[in-house]
mmCIF file of C-alpha atoms in Angstrom:
data_model
loop_
_atom_site.group_PDB
_atom_site.id
_atom_site.type_symbol
_atom_site.label_atom_id
_atom_site.label_comp_id
_atom_site.label_asym_id
_atom_site.label_seq_id
_atom_site.Cartn_x
_atom_site.Cartn_y
_atom_site.Cartn_z
ATOM 1 C CA MET A 20 40.516 -114.366 -98.517
ATOM 2 C CA PRO A 21 39.614 -115.667 -95.083
ATOM 3 C CA ILE A 22 42.130 -116.692 -92.487
ATOM 4 C CA ILE A 23 42.497 -120.468 -92.822
ATOM 5 C CA LYS A 24 43.396 -122.833 -90.008
ATOM 6 C CA GLN A 25 43.752 -126.573 -90.579
ATOM 7 C CA ILE A 26 43.943 -128.707 -87.456
ATOM 8 C CA PRO A 27 44.458 -132.500 -87.440
ATOM 9 C CA PHE A 28 41.732 -134.174 -85.385
ATOM 10 C CA LYS A 29 42.110 -137.627 -83.804
ATOM 11 C CA GLY A 30 39.123 -137.633 -81.448
ATOM 12 C CA ARG A 31 35.572 -138.889 -81.786
ATOM 13 C CA TYR A 32 33.704 -137.861 -84.908
ATOM 14 C CA GLU A 33 30.656 -137.029 -82.813
ATOM 15 C CA THR A 34 32.598 -134.488 -80.749
ATOM 16 C CA LEU A 35 33.580 -132.347 -83.721
ATOM 17 C CA ILE A 36 30.246 -132.764 -85.527
ATOM 18 C CA ASP A 37 28.344 -131.712 -82.395
ATOM 19 C CA TYR A 38 30.631 -128.698 -82.011
ATOM 20 C CA ILE A 39 29.957 -127.644 -85.601
ATOM 21 C CA LEU A 40 26.194 -128.096 -85.210
ATOM 22 C CA LYS A 41 25.989 -126.378 -81.831
ATOM 23 C CA GLY A 42 27.722 -123.216 -83.024
ATOM 24 C CA ALA A 43 25.902 -122.990 -86.367
ATOM 25 C CA SER A 44 24.614 -119.534 -87.278
ATOM 26 C CA GLN A 45 20.916 -119.016 -86.626
ATOM 27 C CA THR A 46 20.621 -116.424 -89.404
ATOM 28 C CA GLU A 47 22.576 -118.126 -92.205
ATOM 29 C CA ASP A 48 21.432 -121.697 -92.828
ATOM 30 C CA PHE A 49 24.652 -122.565 -94.628
ATOM 31 C CA THR A 50 25.587 -126.220 -94.924
ATOM 32 C CA ILE A 51 28.271 -127.717 -97.119
ATOM 33 C CA PHE A 52 28.785 -131.438 -97.605
ATOM 34 C CA LYS A 53 30.577 -133.831 -99.930
ATOM 35 C CA ASN A 54 30.186 -137.602 -100.374
ATOM 36 C CA ILE A 55 27.372 -137.815 -97.823
ATOM 37 C CA SER A 56 24.149 -139.478 -98.930
ATOM 38 C CA GLY A 57 20.776 -139.705 -97.238
ATOM 39 C CA GLY A 58 20.637 -136.130 -95.928
ATOM 40 C CA VAL A 59 22.732 -134.064 -93.540
ATOM 41 C CA GLY A 60 21.147 -134.978 -90.245
ATOM 42 C CA ARG A 61 23.530 -135.525 -87.353
ATOM 43 C CA ASP A 62 23.325 -139.326 -87.327
ATOM 44 C CA THR A 63 23.643 -139.589 -91.111
ATOM 45 C CA VAL A 64 26.770 -137.423 -91.091
ATOM 46 C CA VAL A 65 28.326 -139.458 -88.279
ATOM 47 C CA LYS A 66 27.540 -142.695 -90.107
ATOM 48 C CA SER A 67 29.083 -141.407 -93.350
ATOM 49 C CA PHE A 68 32.376 -140.563 -91.640
ATOM 50 C CA ILE A 69 32.454 -143.896 -89.810
ATOM 51 C CA GLU A 70 31.787 -145.874 -93.005
ATOM 52 C CA ASN A 71 34.526 -144.005 -94.839
ATOM 53 C CA ASP A 72 36.863 -144.530 -91.885
ATOM 54 C CA LYS A 73 36.827 -148.282 -92.565
ATOM 55 C CA TYR A 74 38.991 -147.604 -95.618
ATOM 56 C CA ARG A 75 41.475 -145.378 -93.797
ATOM 57 C CA GLY A 76 44.018 -148.028 -92.879
ATOM 58 C CA LYS A 77 46.368 -148.103 -89.911
ATOM 59 C CA ARG A 78 49.117 -146.045 -91.540
ATOM 60 C CA ILE A 79 46.891 -142.945 -91.574
ATOM 61 C CA LYS A 80 46.760 -141.959 -87.910
ATOM 62 C CA THR A 81 44.650 -138.805 -88.193
ATOM 63 C CA ARG A 82 40.891 -139.302 -88.508
ATOM 64 C CA CYS A 83 40.080 -135.975 -90.122
ATOM 65 C CA GLN A 84 41.014 -132.331 -90.543
ATOM 66 C CA HIS A 85 39.181 -129.488 -88.814
ATOM 67 C CA VAL A 86 39.360 -126.622 -91.310
ATOM 68 C CA ILE A 87 38.294 -123.110 -90.288
ATOM 69 C CA LEU A 88 37.769 -120.176 -92.644
ATOM 70 C CA SER A 89 37.400 -116.841 -90.861
ATOM 71 C CA TRP A 90 36.574 -113.483 -92.465
ATOM 72 C CA HIS A 91 37.395 -110.016 -91.115
ATOM 73 C CA PHE A 92 34.717 -108.448 -88.914
ATOM 74 C CA LYS A 93 34.236 -105.674 -91.505
ATOM 75 C CA SER A 94 33.347 -108.264 -94.136
ATOM 76 C CA ASN A 95 29.859 -109.686 -94.402
ATOM 77 C CA PRO A 96 30.116 -112.562 -96.892
ATOM 78 C CA SER A 97 26.915 -113.494 -98.667
ATOM 79 C CA PRO A 98 25.748 -117.125 -98.851
ATOM 80 C CA GLU A 99 27.021 -117.144 -102.450
ATOM 81 C CA ALA A 100 30.466 -115.953 -101.324
ATOM 82 C CA LEU A 101 30.590 -118.511 -98.530
ATOM 83 C CA TRP A 102 29.663 -121.268 -100.943
ATOM 84 C CA LYS A 103 32.048 -120.330 -103.766
ATOM 85 C CA VAL A 104 35.091 -119.547 -101.610
ATOM 86 C CA THR A 105 34.673 -122.674 -99.490
ATOM 87 C CA ASN A 106 34.211 -124.926 -102.513
ATOM 88 C CA GLU A 107 37.233 -123.380 -104.222
ATOM 89 C CA LEU A 108 39.369 -124.059 -101.126
ATOM 90 C CA LEU A 109 38.202 -127.686 -101.080
ATOM 91 C CA ARG A 110 38.983 -128.017 -104.787
ATOM 92 C CA LEU A 111 42.446 -126.476 -104.479
ATOM 93 C CA ARG A 112 43.392 -128.777 -101.608
ATOM 94 C CA GLY A 113 41.848 -131.901 -103.118
ATOM 95 C CA MET A 114 39.408 -132.132 -100.237
ATOM 96 C CA ASP A 115 36.364 -132.257 -102.481
ATOM 97 C CA ALA A 116 37.292 -135.942 -102.920
ATOM 98 C CA CYS A 117 36.835 -136.529 -99.169
ATOM 99 C CA VAL A 118 33.839 -136.775 -96.866
ATOM 100 C CA VAL A 119 33.109 -133.166 -95.918
ATOM 101 C CA PHE A 120 30.617 -131.534 -93.555
ATOM 102 C CA GLY A 121 30.511 -127.897 -92.495
ATOM 103 C CA LYS A 122 28.421 -125.050 -91.133
ATOM 104 C CA ALA A 123 28.713 -121.273 -90.925
ATOM 105 C CA HIS A 124 29.259 -119.744 -87.468
ATOM 106 C CA PHE A 125 28.906 -116.110 -86.430
ATOM 107 C CA ASP A 126 30.869 -114.742 -83.493
ATOM 108 C CA SER A 127 28.725 -112.071 -81.820
ATOM 109 C CA ARG A 128 31.669 -110.742 -79.809
ATOM 110 C CA SER A 129 34.101 -110.171 -82.673
ATOM 111 C CA GLY A 130 31.501 -109.773 -85.425
ATOM 112 C CA CYS A 131 33.334 -112.295 -87.616
ATOM 113 C CA THR A 132 31.738 -114.869 -89.895
ATOM 114 C CA HIS A 133 33.564 -118.167 -90.081
ATOM 115 C CA ILE A 134 33.013 -121.668 -91.411
ATOM 116 C CA HIS A 135 33.930 -124.881 -89.620
ATOM 117 C CA LEU A 136 34.579 -127.875 -91.860
ATOM 118 C CA MET A 137 35.161 -131.488 -90.942
ATOM 119 C CA VAL A 138 37.135 -133.229 -93.699
ATOM 120 C CA SER A 139 38.010 -136.920 -93.669
ATOM 121 C CA GLN A 140 41.751 -137.543 -93.725
ATOM 122 C CA ASN A 141 41.420 -140.279 -96.322
ATOM 123 C CA LEU A 142 39.831 -139.801 -99.717
ATOM 124 C CA TYR A 143 36.314 -141.149 -100.111
ATOM 125 C CA LEU A 144 36.406 -144.943 -99.801
ATOM 126 C CA GLN A 145 40.197 -144.990 -100.316
ATOM 127 C CA ASP A 146 43.278 -145.693 -98.243
ATOM 128 C CA LYS A 147 44.980 -142.484 -99.389
ATOM 129 C CA SER A 148 45.624 -139.381 -97.298
ATOM 130 C CA VAL A 149 44.318 -136.100 -98.673
ATOM 131 C CA ILE A 150 47.382 -134.067 -97.657
ATOM 132 C CA SER A 151 50.065 -136.680 -98.240
ATOM 133 C CA GLY A 152 53.271 -135.037 -99.474
ATOM 134 C CA VAL A 153 51.841 -131.495 -99.596
ATOM 135 C CA LYS A 154 54.547 -128.935 -98.810
ATOM 136 C CA LYS A 155 54.171 -125.547 -97.131
ATOM 137 C CA LYS A 156 55.022 -123.786 -100.405
ATOM 138 C CA GLN A 157 52.128 -125.563 -102.140
ATOM 139 C CA LEU A 158 49.702 -124.526 -99.390
ATOM 140 C CA LEU A 159 50.870 -120.924 -99.764
ATOM 141 C CA GLU A 160 50.314 -121.061 -103.515
ATOM 142 C CA GLN A 161 46.816 -122.439 -102.921
ATOM 143 C CA ASN A 162 46.053 -119.649 -100.442
ATOM 144 C CA ILE A 163 47.199 -116.987 -102.914
ATOM 145 C CA ALA A 164 45.093 -118.540 -105.702
ATOM 146 C CA LEU A 165 42.054 -118.569 -103.419
ATOM 147 C CA GLU A 166 42.631 -114.958 -102.425
ATOM 148 C CA LYS A 167 42.865 -113.840 -106.044
ATOM 149 C CA MET A 168 39.592 -115.635 -106.795
ATOM 150 C CA GLN A 169 37.867 -113.911 -103.862
ATOM 151 C CA GLN A 170 39.289 -110.522 -104.830
ATOM 152 C CA ARG A 171 38.096 -110.974 -108.400
ATOM 153 C CA GLU A 172 34.565 -112.231 -107.664
ATOM 154 C CA PHE A 173 33.815 -110.638 -104.285
ATOM 155 C CA PRO A 174 35.647 -107.273 -104.022
ATOM 156 C CA GLU A 175 33.329 -106.296 -101.171
ATOM 157 C CA LEU A 176 35.364 -108.704 -99.018
ATOM 158 C CA ASN A 177 38.690 -106.940 -99.558
ATOM 159 C CA ASP A 178 38.972 -106.266 -95.811
ATOM 160 C CA SER A 179 39.634 -109.994 -95.527
ATOM 161 C CA LEU A 180 42.649 -110.038 -97.839
ATOM 162 C CA VAL A 181 45.671 -111.511 -96.074
ATOM 163 C CA PHE A 182 48.327 -112.750 -98.481
ATOM 164 C CA ILE A 183 48.047 -110.027 -101.131
ATOM 165 C CA LYS A 184 48.340 -107.348 -98.455
ATOM 166 C CA SER A 185 51.207 -109.068 -96.670
ATOM 167 C CA ARG A 186 53.081 -109.563 -99.978
ATOM 168 C CA THR A 187 52.681 -105.821 -100.629
ATOM 169 C CA LYS A 188 53.938 -104.970 -97.157
ATOM 170 C CA GLU A 189 57.031 -107.090 -97.632
ATOM 171 C CA GLN A 190 57.954 -105.009 -100.673
ATOM 172 C CA GLU A 191 57.817 -101.705 -98.767
ATOM 173 C CA PRO A 192 61.228 -100.144 -98.012
ATOM 174 C CA TYR A 193 62.455 -100.489 -94.438
ATOM 175 C CA GLN A 194 65.092 -97.740 -94.694
ATOM 176 C CA LYS A 195 63.131 -94.888 -93.105
ATOM 177 C CA SER A 196 64.662 -95.413 -89.656
ATOM 178 C CA ASN A 197 66.186 -98.089 -87.485
ATOM 179 C CA LYS A 198 63.071 -98.088 -85.330
ATOM 180 C CA LYS A 199 60.812 -98.581 -88.347
ATOM 181 C CA HIS A 200 62.956 -101.500 -89.450
ATOM 182 C CA ARG A 201 62.763 -103.032 -85.977
ATOM 183 C CA VAL A 202 58.954 -102.672 -85.799
ATOM 184 C CA ASN A 203 58.515 -104.232 -89.239
ATOM 185 C CA LYS A 204 60.737 -107.127 -88.213
ATOM 186 C CA LEU A 205 58.644 -107.644 -85.061
ATOM 187 C CA ILE A 206 55.445 -107.607 -87.156
ATOM 188 C CA ASP A 207 56.863 -110.318 -89.407
ATOM 189 C CA VAL A 208 57.983 -112.422 -86.419
ATOM 190 C CA LEU A 209 54.699 -112.198 -84.491
ATOM 191 C CA ASN A 210 52.482 -112.776 -87.519
ATOM 192 C CA GLY A 211 54.673 -115.684 -88.599
ATOM 193 C CA LEU A 212 54.191 -117.259 -85.178
ATOM 194 C CA ALA A 213 50.447 -116.528 -85.339
ATOM 195 C CA ASP A 214 50.212 -118.347 -88.687
ATOM 196 C CA THR A 215 51.832 -121.406 -87.095
ATOM 197 C CA ALA A 216 49.887 -121.293 -83.826
ATOM 198 C CA LYS A 217 46.837 -123.492 -83.292
ATOM 199 C CA SER A 218 45.423 -121.352 -80.454
ATOM 200 C CA LEU A 219 46.332 -118.360 -78.299
ATOM 201 C CA LYS A 220 47.908 -120.691 -75.761
ATOM 202 C CA HIS A 221 50.049 -122.222 -78.499
ATOM 203 C CA LEU A 222 51.038 -118.731 -79.706
ATOM 204 C CA TYR A 223 52.266 -117.832 -76.224
ATOM 205 C CA GLU A 224 54.254 -121.067 -76.080
ATOM 206 C CA LEU A 225 55.897 -120.181 -79.401
ATOM 207 C CA ILE A 226 56.707 -116.698 -78.088
ATOM 208 C CA ASP A 227 58.362 -118.219 -75.003
ATOM 209 C CA GLN A 228 60.453 -120.471 -77.252
ATOM 210 C CA HIS A 229 61.592 -117.651 -79.565
ATOM 211 C CA SER A 230 65.137 -116.494 -78.858
ATOM 212 C CA ASP A 231 64.439 -112.819 -79.722
ATOM 213 C CA LEU A 232 61.240 -112.404 -77.681
ATOM 214 C CA GLU A 233 60.535 -112.211 -73.969
ATOM 215 C CA ALA A 234 56.918 -111.961 -72.789
ATOM 216 C CA TYR A 235 55.855 -109.566 -70.033
ATOM 217 C CA SER A 236 52.583 -109.201 -68.129
ATOM 218 C CA ARG A 237 50.379 -106.260 -67.204
ATOM 219 C CA GLY A 238 47.742 -106.532 -64.511
ATOM 220 C CA ASN A 239 45.954 -109.859 -64.866
ATOM 221 C CA THR A 240 47.075 -110.290 -68.481
ATOM 222 C CA GLN A 241 50.045 -112.645 -68.400
ATOM 223 C CA TYR A 242 51.022 -112.227 -72.059
ATOM 224 C CA TYR A 243 50.283 -108.538 -72.548
ATOM 225 C CA GLY A 244 53.406 -107.743 -74.569
ATOM 226 C CA VAL A 245 56.944 -108.719 -75.481
ATOM 227 C CA TRP A 246 60.423 -107.338 -75.058
ATOM 228 C CA PHE A 247 62.052 -107.130 -78.493
ATOM 229 C CA GLY A 248 65.565 -105.848 -78.146
ATOM 230 C CA LYS A 249 65.499 -103.083 -75.527
ATOM 231 C CA GLU A 250 61.898 -102.003 -76.131
ATOM 232 C CA LYS A 251 58.460 -103.296 -75.168
ATOM 233 C CA TYR A 252 55.609 -103.909 -77.604
ATOM 234 C CA ARG A 253 51.995 -104.924 -77.028
ATOM 235 C CA ILE A 254 51.343 -108.313 -78.648
ATOM 236 C CA LYS A 255 47.811 -107.640 -79.853
ATOM 237 C CA LYS A 256 48.796 -104.369 -81.538
ATOM 238 C CA TYR A 257 51.287 -105.987 -83.897
ATOM 239 C CA ILE A 258 49.271 -109.032 -85.005
ATOM 240 C CA THR A 259 46.666 -108.430 -87.708
ATOM 241 C CA PRO A 260 43.091 -108.346 -86.314
ATOM 242 C CA GLU A 261 42.075 -111.254 -88.542
ATOM 243 C CA ARG A 262 44.832 -113.489 -87.204
ATOM 244 C CA TYR A 263 44.271 -112.522 -83.580
ATOM 245 C CA SER A 264 40.487 -112.970 -83.664
ATOM 246 C CA ALA A 265 40.946 -116.340 -85.410
ATOM 247 C CA LEU A 266 43.312 -117.430 -82.615
ATOM 248 C CA GLU A 267 40.806 -116.269 -79.980
ATOM 249 C CA ARG A 268 38.143 -118.466 -81.529
ATOM 250 C CA LEU A 269 40.583 -121.358 -81.829
ATOM 251 C CA GLU A 270 41.435 -120.949 -78.145
ATOM 252 C CA LEU A 271 37.747 -121.127 -77.236
ATOM 253 C CA MET A 272 37.370 -124.161 -79.489
ATOM 254 C CA ARG A 273 40.396 -125.812 -77.856
ATOM 255 C CA GLU A 274 38.846 -125.350 -74.432
ATOM 256 C CA VAL A 275 35.532 -126.790 -75.661
ATOM 257 C CA MET A 276 37.297 -129.781 -77.230
ATOM 258 C CA GLU A 277 39.322 -130.481 -74.090
ATOM 259 C CA ARG A 278 36.192 -130.293 -71.980
ATOM 260 C CA SER A 279 34.360 -132.630 -74.377
ATOM 261 C CA ASP A 280 37.261 -135.103 -74.282
ATOM 262 C CA ARG A 281 37.175 -135.107 -70.486
ATOM 263 C CA GLU A 282 33.433 -135.659 -70.439
ATOM 264 C CA TYR A 283 33.100 -138.228 -73.206
ATOM 265 C CA GLY A 284 36.571 -139.722 -73.705
ATOM 266 C CA GLN A 285 38.419 -140.215 -76.978
ATOM 267 C CA GLU A 286 36.620 -143.299 -78.207
ATOM 268 C CA ASN A 287 33.222 -144.941 -78.107
ATOM 269 C CA SER A 288 31.484 -147.822 -79.814
ATOM 270 C CA LEU A 289 30.834 -145.803 -82.975
ATOM 271 C CA THR A 290 34.488 -145.174 -83.767
ATOM 272 C CA ARG A 291 37.414 -147.399 -84.637
#
């Protein structure tokens, strides 16, 4: 399955919609939308989110969720795969009952295909949050179900398996040597932090806060590696490529969002 990041968004609807439209793939005209009528032009999409926002209520502070699905660079998902996997994720998380808009992006540097989705926090025309009361264990179960569906219907995307592979790795014996055990523990720690992180910057902050890790620099790279015990390890080497490339794109997105917020502000006349 793809790497999935879900980021609460409290800014202007236009900012995120424009980001999704600007980065849309020029080769794959993939658009996904739910509960939007009158077409998927920019102004129509903005209007649909604003109209639905009137039902959100003051107790729901987040406007929407920015959901990102990112496949491994060795995978080349077809339009059918993009459509089915994305719709299955929305169904599993109950987001198909929200206002949804998304486009496929292609990162020329990493070679990864990914989808950016904007999902209203409240259900369509309701004062009910889409992720109210959802626990981490439930999200994990949803991710595993989605991965099994992708593995079953699109085996050509097996390079993008995350949870099935990691579950297999956890079952491997660690008794070969003390060093092997230590490396496996570091892999679990770094990838656990990467799953929690919302960007590369956030990952580095989590590393600084971790009691067993101490970051070190090399040349101009401030967070080149970490001390773990009495040995040094390169950060990028021990985080799966899918996770690291997803964080790189999230870091770029974070910078774009911060720049947009500085230029346009958090609110305008079209938002509440």
